[in-house]
């Protein structure tokens, strides 16, 4: 399998940390068995110029919402808009094959709500979630989900 492409945005570093752990784990797996795909990361920020991606990707997005309960009211995205704009403005919507969300379960119903909103906006499945910097178990679980998501996209 070719490399798994993951785009992400990270404001306070948790998503970046998790993405890097995921890529390191994939490299270790690939070195043990060349069939296991590596992960190619691309961090998007306010400074990123929209561009067309060369192939399918999964987007990882943390949750930052302002006000209200984030479900019935007060849904205002903070901080993560640059990733959504990169996907939409770069003509990348149809290449987005999944969304991985992160957040903090203390936010209850708002947990991972940004990712759920991205999934709806880009008509892509919400494929996994994890809290904050994620655990080693999250790395193993989400690598598996990524492999399945890319394998199924390649088969269509
Ligand atoms: C101002 C602010 C608002 C947040 N709102 C939510 C939220 O609505 N739901 C949620 O699950 N997590 C929420 N979080 C938690 C972040 O999504 C979480 O800390 C995430 O790991 C941050 O990722 P990053 O370090 O890559 O930016 C919020 C954090 C901050 C600082």
PDB file of C-alpha atoms and ligand atoms in Angstrom:
ATOM      1  CA  UNK A   1       0.000   0.000   0.000  1.00  0.00           C
ATOM      2  CA  UNK A   2       1.230   3.529  -0.707  1.00  0.00           C
ATOM      3  CA  UNK A   3       1.665   5.953   2.137  1.00  0.00           C
ATOM      4  CA  UNK A   4      -1.287   7.040   4.227  1.00  0.00           C
ATOM      5  CA  UNK A   5      -1.680  10.798   4.008  1.00  0.00           C
ATOM      6  CA  UNK A   6      -2.850  12.634   7.142  1.00  0.00           C
ATOM      7  CA  UNK A   7      -3.538  16.357   7.269  1.00  0.00           C
ATOM      8  CA  UNK A   8      -3.928  17.941  10.672  1.00  0.00           C
ATOM      9  CA  UNK A   9      -4.147  21.201  12.538  1.00  0.00           C
ATOM     10  CA  UNK A  10      -2.885  21.701  16.068  1.00  0.00           C
ATOM     11  CA  UNK A  11      -3.124  24.798  18.214  1.00  0.00           C
ATOM     12  CA  UNK A  12      -1.604  23.741  21.533  1.00  0.00           C
ATOM     13  CA  UNK A  13       0.418  20.775  20.253  1.00  0.00           C
ATOM     14  CA  UNK A  14      -1.683  17.760  21.291  1.00  0.00           C
ATOM     15  CA  UNK A  15      -2.738  16.792  17.779  1.00  0.00           C
ATOM     16  CA  UNK A  16       0.805  17.327  16.486  1.00  0.00           C
ATOM     17  CA  UNK A  17       2.157  15.071  19.221  1.00  0.00           C
ATOM     18  CA  UNK A  18      -0.378  12.345  18.464  1.00  0.00           C
ATOM     19  CA  UNK A  19       0.156  12.620  14.698  1.00  0.00           C
ATOM     20  CA  UNK A  20       3.900  12.247  15.158  1.00  0.00           C
ATOM     21  CA  UNK A  21       3.454   9.200  17.435  1.00  0.00           C
ATOM     22  CA  UNK A  22       1.170   7.690  14.808  1.00  0.00           C
ATOM     23  CA  UNK A  23       3.716   8.286  12.018  1.00  0.00           C
ATOM     24  CA  UNK A  24       6.563   6.853  14.122  1.00  0.00           C
ATOM     25  CA  UNK A  25       4.501   3.755  14.894  1.00  0.00           C
ATOM     26  CA  UNK A  26       3.684   3.328  11.191  1.00  0.00           C
ATOM     27  CA  UNK A  27       7.375   3.578  10.292  1.00  0.00           C
ATOM     28  CA  UNK A  28       8.229   0.914  12.880  1.00  0.00           C
ATOM     29  CA  UNK A  29       5.529  -1.357  11.497  1.00  0.00           C
ATOM     30  CA  UNK A  30       6.726  -0.731   7.933  1.00  0.00           C
ATOM     31  CA  UNK A  31      10.299  -1.584   8.863  1.00  0.00           C
ATOM     32  CA  UNK A  32       9.137  -4.903  10.332  1.00  0.00           C
ATOM     33  CA  UNK A  33       6.946  -5.668   7.336  1.00  0.00           C
ATOM     34  CA  UNK A  34       7.075  -3.637   4.134  1.00  0.00           C
ATOM     35  CA  UNK A  35       3.381  -4.311   3.497  1.00  0.00           C
ATOM     36  CA  UNK A  36       2.477  -2.053   6.411  1.00  0.00           C
ATOM     37  CA  UNK A  37       1.991   1.491   5.092  1.00  0.00           C
ATOM     38  CA  UNK A  38       3.938   4.485   6.326  1.00  0.00           C
ATOM     39  CA  UNK A  39       2.175   7.710   7.243  1.00  0.00           C
ATOM     40  CA  UNK A  40       2.921  11.033   5.590  1.00  0.00           C
ATOM     41  CA  UNK A  41       1.928  14.019   7.723  1.00  0.00           C
ATOM     42  CA  UNK A  42       1.058  17.520   6.632  1.00  0.00           C
ATOM     43  CA  UNK A  43       0.357  20.201   9.202  1.00  0.00           C
ATOM     44  CA  UNK A  44      -2.000  22.946   8.070  1.00  0.00           C
ATOM     45  CA  UNK A  45      -2.041  26.360   9.752  1.00  0.00           C
ATOM     46  CA  UNK A  46      -3.268  29.874   9.038  1.00  0.00           C
ATOM     47  CA  UNK A  47      -0.097  30.336   6.969  1.00  0.00           C
ATOM     48  CA  UNK A  48      -0.782  27.392   4.652  1.00  0.00           C
ATOM     49  CA  UNK A  49      -1.655  28.368   1.095  1.00  0.00           C
ATOM     50  CA  UNK A  50      -4.577  26.312  -0.289  1.00  0.00           C
ATOM     51  CA  UNK A  51      -3.398  23.707  -2.783  1.00  0.00           C
ATOM     52  CA  UNK A  52      -4.786  20.619  -4.425  1.00  0.00           C
ATOM     53  CA  UNK A  53      -3.716  17.419  -2.698  1.00  0.00           C
ATOM     54  CA  UNK A  54      -2.264  14.715  -4.945  1.00  0.00           C
ATOM     55  CA  UNK A  55      -4.421  11.921  -3.541  1.00  0.00           C
ATOM     56  CA  UNK A  56      -6.795  10.851  -0.785  1.00  0.00           C
ATOM     57  CA  UNK A  57      -6.168  11.931   2.794  1.00  0.00           C
ATOM     58  CA  UNK A  58      -7.651  11.753   6.272  1.00  0.00           C
ATOM     59  CA  UNK A  59      -7.970  14.951   8.328  1.00  0.00           C
ATOM     60  CA  UNK A  60      -7.327  15.079  12.074  1.00  0.00           C
ATOM     61  CA  UNK A  61      -8.909  17.970  13.919  1.00  0.00           C
ATOM     62  CA  UNK A  62      -9.163  18.930  17.589  1.00  0.00           C
ATOM     63  CA  UNK A  63     -12.254  20.658  18.969  1.00  0.00           C
ATOM     64  CA  UNK A  64     -12.417  24.322  19.850  1.00  0.00           C
ATOM     65  CA  UNK A  65     -15.897  25.735  20.276  1.00  0.00           C
ATOM     66  CA  UNK A  66     -17.099  28.923  21.805  1.00  0.00           C
ATOM     67  CA  UNK A  67     -20.223  29.509  23.886  1.00  0.00           C
ATOM     68  CA  UNK A  68     -23.525  27.678  24.255  1.00  0.00           C
ATOM     69  CA  UNK A  69     -23.674  23.921  24.477  1.00  0.00           C
ATOM     70  CA  UNK A  70     -22.231  23.549  21.024  1.00  0.00           C
ATOM     71  CA  UNK A  71     -25.131  21.389  19.885  1.00  0.00           C
ATOM     72  CA  UNK A  72     -28.340  23.457  19.920  1.00  0.00           C
ATOM     73  CA  UNK A  73     -26.652  26.810  20.067  1.00  0.00           C
ATOM     74  CA  UNK A  74     -23.359  28.611  20.316  1.00  0.00           C
ATOM     75  CA  UNK A  75     -21.579  26.563  17.705  1.00  0.00           C
ATOM     76  CA  UNK A  76     -18.782  28.852  16.728  1.00  0.00           C
ATOM     77  CA  UNK A  77     -15.614  27.226  15.548  1.00  0.00           C
ATOM     78  CA  UNK A  78     -12.460  28.734  16.962  1.00  0.00           C
ATOM     79  CA  UNK A  79      -8.926  28.080  15.842  1.00  0.00           C
ATOM     80  CA  UNK A  80      -9.455  25.149  13.493  1.00  0.00           C
ATOM     81  CA  UNK A  81     -10.985  26.976  10.518  1.00  0.00           C
ATOM     82  CA  UNK A  82      -7.719  26.993   8.558  1.00  0.00           C
ATOM     83  CA  UNK A  83      -7.948  23.224   8.039  1.00  0.00           C
ATOM     84  CA  UNK A  84     -11.559  23.412   6.813  1.00  0.00           C
ATOM     85  CA  UNK A  85     -10.634  26.244   4.463  1.00  0.00           C
ATOM     86  CA  UNK A  86      -7.634  24.310   3.169  1.00  0.00           C
ATOM     87  CA  UNK A  87      -9.888  21.367   2.348  1.00  0.00           C
ATOM     88  CA  UNK A  88     -12.661  23.447   0.775  1.00  0.00           C
ATOM     89  CA  UNK A  89     -10.645  26.180  -0.957  1.00  0.00           C
ATOM     90  CA  UNK A  90      -7.974  23.850  -2.292  1.00  0.00           C
ATOM     91  CA  UNK A  91     -10.603  21.743  -4.087  1.00  0.00           C
ATOM     92  CA  UNK A  92      -9.812  18.845  -1.771  1.00  0.00           C
ATOM     93  CA  UNK A  93     -13.299  17.928  -0.536  1.00  0.00           C
ATOM     94  CA  UNK A  94     -13.664  14.813  -2.682  1.00  0.00           C
ATOM     95  CA  UNK A  95     -10.196  13.600  -1.617  1.00  0.00           C
ATOM     96  CA  UNK A  96     -11.075  13.726   2.083  1.00  0.00           C
ATOM     97  CA  UNK A  97     -11.918  10.099   2.919  1.00  0.00           C
ATOM     98  CA  UNK A  98     -12.260  10.369   6.687  1.00  0.00           C
ATOM     99  CA  UNK A  99     -12.108  12.609   9.727  1.00  0.00           C
ATOM    100  CA  UNK A 100     -10.443  11.793  13.047  1.00  0.00           C
ATOM    101  CA  UNK A 101     -11.525  13.957  15.971  1.00  0.00           C
ATOM    102  CA  UNK A 102      -9.920  14.791  19.263  1.00  0.00           C
ATOM    103  CA  UNK A 103     -11.060  16.688  22.287  1.00  0.00           C
ATOM    104  CA  UNK A 104     -11.670  16.408  25.973  1.00  0.00           C
ATOM    105  CA  UNK A 105     -14.542  14.296  27.337  1.00  0.00           C
ATOM    106  CA  UNK A 106     -15.149  16.930  30.033  1.00  0.00           C
ATOM    107  CA  UNK A 107     -16.908  18.827  27.239  1.00  0.00           C
ATOM    108  CA  UNK A 108     -19.628  16.116  27.209  1.00  0.00           C
ATOM    109  CA  UNK A 109     -21.879  16.535  24.176  1.00  0.00           C
ATOM    110  CA  UNK A 110     -19.358  18.874  22.598  1.00  0.00           C
ATOM    111  CA  UNK A 111     -16.698  16.125  22.692  1.00  0.00           C
ATOM    112  CA  UNK A 112     -15.153  15.976  19.204  1.00  0.00           C
ATOM    113  CA  UNK A 113     -17.947  18.116  17.809  1.00  0.00           C
ATOM    114  CA  UNK A 114     -15.640  19.973  15.417  1.00  0.00           C
ATOM    115  CA  UNK A 115     -14.699  16.686  13.748  1.00  0.00           C
ATOM    116  CA  UNK A 116     -18.369  15.709  13.502  1.00  0.00           C
ATOM    117  CA  UNK A 117     -19.094  19.055  11.852  1.00  0.00           C
ATOM    118  CA  UNK A 118     -16.189  18.547   9.420  1.00  0.00           C
ATOM    119  CA  UNK A 119     -17.518  15.087   8.596  1.00  0.00           C
ATOM    120  CA  UNK A 120     -20.933  16.545   7.755  1.00  0.00           C
ATOM    121  CA  UNK A 121     -19.489  19.485   5.808  1.00  0.00           C
ATOM    122  CA  UNK A 122     -17.203  17.340   3.662  1.00  0.00           C
ATOM    123  CA  UNK A 123     -19.473  14.286   3.446  1.00  0.00           C
ATOM    124  CA  UNK A 124     -16.677  12.111   4.852  1.00  0.00           C
ATOM    125  CA  UNK A 125     -17.040   9.479   7.592  1.00  0.00           C
ATOM    126  CA  UNK A 126     -16.051  10.256  11.181  1.00  0.00           C
ATOM    127  CA  UNK A 127     -13.694   7.308  11.574  1.00  0.00           C
ATOM    128  CA  UNK A 128     -12.112   7.635  15.032  1.00  0.00           C
ATOM    129  CA  UNK A 129     -11.697   9.784  18.108  1.00  0.00           C
ATOM    130  CA  UNK A 130      -9.209  10.094  20.947  1.00  0.00           C
ATOM    131  CA  UNK A 131      -8.678  12.393  23.909  1.00  0.00           C
ATOM    132  CA  UNK A 132      -5.960  15.043  24.176  1.00  0.00           C
ATOM    133  CA  UNK A 133      -2.544  13.575  23.247  1.00  0.00           C
ATOM    134  CA  UNK A 134      -3.915  10.037  22.886  1.00  0.00           C
ATOM    135  CA  UNK A 135      -2.503   6.858  24.411  1.00  0.00           C
ATOM    136  CA  UNK A 136      -0.297   4.121  22.978  1.00  0.00           C
ATOM    137  CA  UNK A 137      -3.469   2.035  22.580  1.00  0.00           C
ATOM    138  CA  UNK A 138      -5.049   4.889  20.607  1.00  0.00           C
ATOM    139  CA  UNK A 139      -2.030   4.865  18.268  1.00  0.00           C
ATOM    140  CA  UNK A 140      -2.420   1.144  17.538  1.00  0.00           C
ATOM    141  CA  UNK A 141      -6.219   1.399  17.177  1.00  0.00           C
ATOM    142  CA  UNK A 142      -6.165   4.458  14.922  1.00  0.00           C
ATOM    143  CA  UNK A 143      -3.366   3.120  12.708  1.00  0.00           C
ATOM    144  CA  UNK A 144      -5.597   0.117  12.084  1.00  0.00           C
ATOM    145  CA  UNK A 145      -8.586   2.349  11.274  1.00  0.00           C
ATOM    146  CA  UNK A 146      -6.432   4.387   8.865  1.00  0.00           C
ATOM    147  CA  UNK A 147      -5.243   1.254   7.066  1.00  0.00           C
ATOM    148  CA  UNK A 148      -8.825   0.035   6.629  1.00  0.00           C
ATOM    149  CA  UNK A 149     -10.024   3.446   5.452  1.00  0.00           C
ATOM    150  CA  UNK A 150      -7.285   3.717   2.794  1.00  0.00           C
ATOM    151  CA  UNK A 151      -7.656   0.100   1.688  1.00  0.00           C
ATOM    152  CA  UNK A 152     -11.378   0.568   1.193  1.00  0.00           C
ATOM    153  CA  UNK A 153     -10.887   3.868  -0.693  1.00  0.00           C
ATOM    154  CA  UNK A 154      -8.324   2.186  -2.976  1.00  0.00           C
ATOM    155  CA  UNK A 155     -10.782  -0.632  -3.736  1.00  0.00           C
ATOM    156  CA  UNK A 156     -13.444   1.825  -5.026  1.00  0.00           C
TER     157      UNK A 156
HETATM  158  C1  LIG B   1     -10.830  27.189  24.312  1.00  0.00           C
HETATM  159  C2  LIG B   1     -10.934  25.692  24.197  1.00  0.00           C
HETATM  160  C3  LIG B   1     -12.141  25.122  23.801  1.00  0.00           C
HETATM  161  C4  LIG B   1     -12.267  23.726  23.691  1.00  0.00           C
HETATM  162  N1  LIG B   1     -13.463  23.209  23.322  1.00  0.00           N
HETATM  163  C5  LIG B   1     -13.604  21.854  23.267  1.00  0.00           C
HETATM  164  C6  LIG B   1     -14.860  21.279  22.929  1.00  0.00           C
HETATM  165  O1  LIG B   1     -15.839  21.993  22.650  1.00  0.00           O
HETATM  166  N2  LIG B   1     -14.965  19.920  22.858  1.00  0.00           N
HETATM  167  C7  LIG B   1     -13.895  19.092  23.109  1.00  0.00           C
HETATM  168  O2  LIG B   1     -14.051  17.864  23.017  1.00  0.00           O
HETATM  169  N3  LIG B   1     -12.689  19.605  23.446  1.00  0.00           N
HETATM  170  C8  LIG B   1     -12.533  20.953  23.534  1.00  0.00           C
HETATM  171  N4  LIG B   1     -11.314  21.479  23.874  1.00  0.00           N
HETATM  172  C9  LIG B   1     -10.173  20.569  24.106  1.00  0.00           C
HETATM  173  C10 LIG B   1      -9.230  20.479  22.911  1.00  0.00           C
HETATM  174  O3  LIG B   1      -9.910  20.014  21.754  1.00  0.00           O
HETATM  175  C11 LIG B   1      -8.086  19.521  23.249  1.00  0.00           C
HETATM  176  O4  LIG B   1      -7.313  20.082  24.278  1.00  0.00           O
HETATM  177  C12 LIG B   1      -7.223  19.159  22.048  1.00  0.00           C
HETATM  178  O5  LIG B   1      -6.342  18.100  22.422  1.00  0.00           O
HETATM  179  C13 LIG B   1      -6.387  20.341  21.583  1.00  0.00           C
HETATM  180  O6  LIG B   1      -5.622  19.958  20.452  1.00  0.00           O
HETATM  181  P1  LIG B   1      -4.317  20.764  19.985  1.00  0.00           P
HETATM  182  O7  LIG B   1      -3.377  20.807  21.199  1.00  0.00           O
HETATM  183  O8  LIG B   1      -3.750  19.972  18.879  1.00  0.00           O
HETATM  184  O9  LIG B   1      -4.715  22.134  19.576  1.00  0.00           O
HETATM  185  C14 LIG B   1     -11.160  22.877  23.997  1.00  0.00           C
HETATM  186  C15 LIG B   1      -9.936  23.451  24.400  1.00  0.00           C
HETATM  187  C16 LIG B   1      -9.828  24.828  24.498  1.00  0.00           C
HETATM  188  C17 LIG B   1      -8.497  25.408  24.952  1.00  0.00           C
END
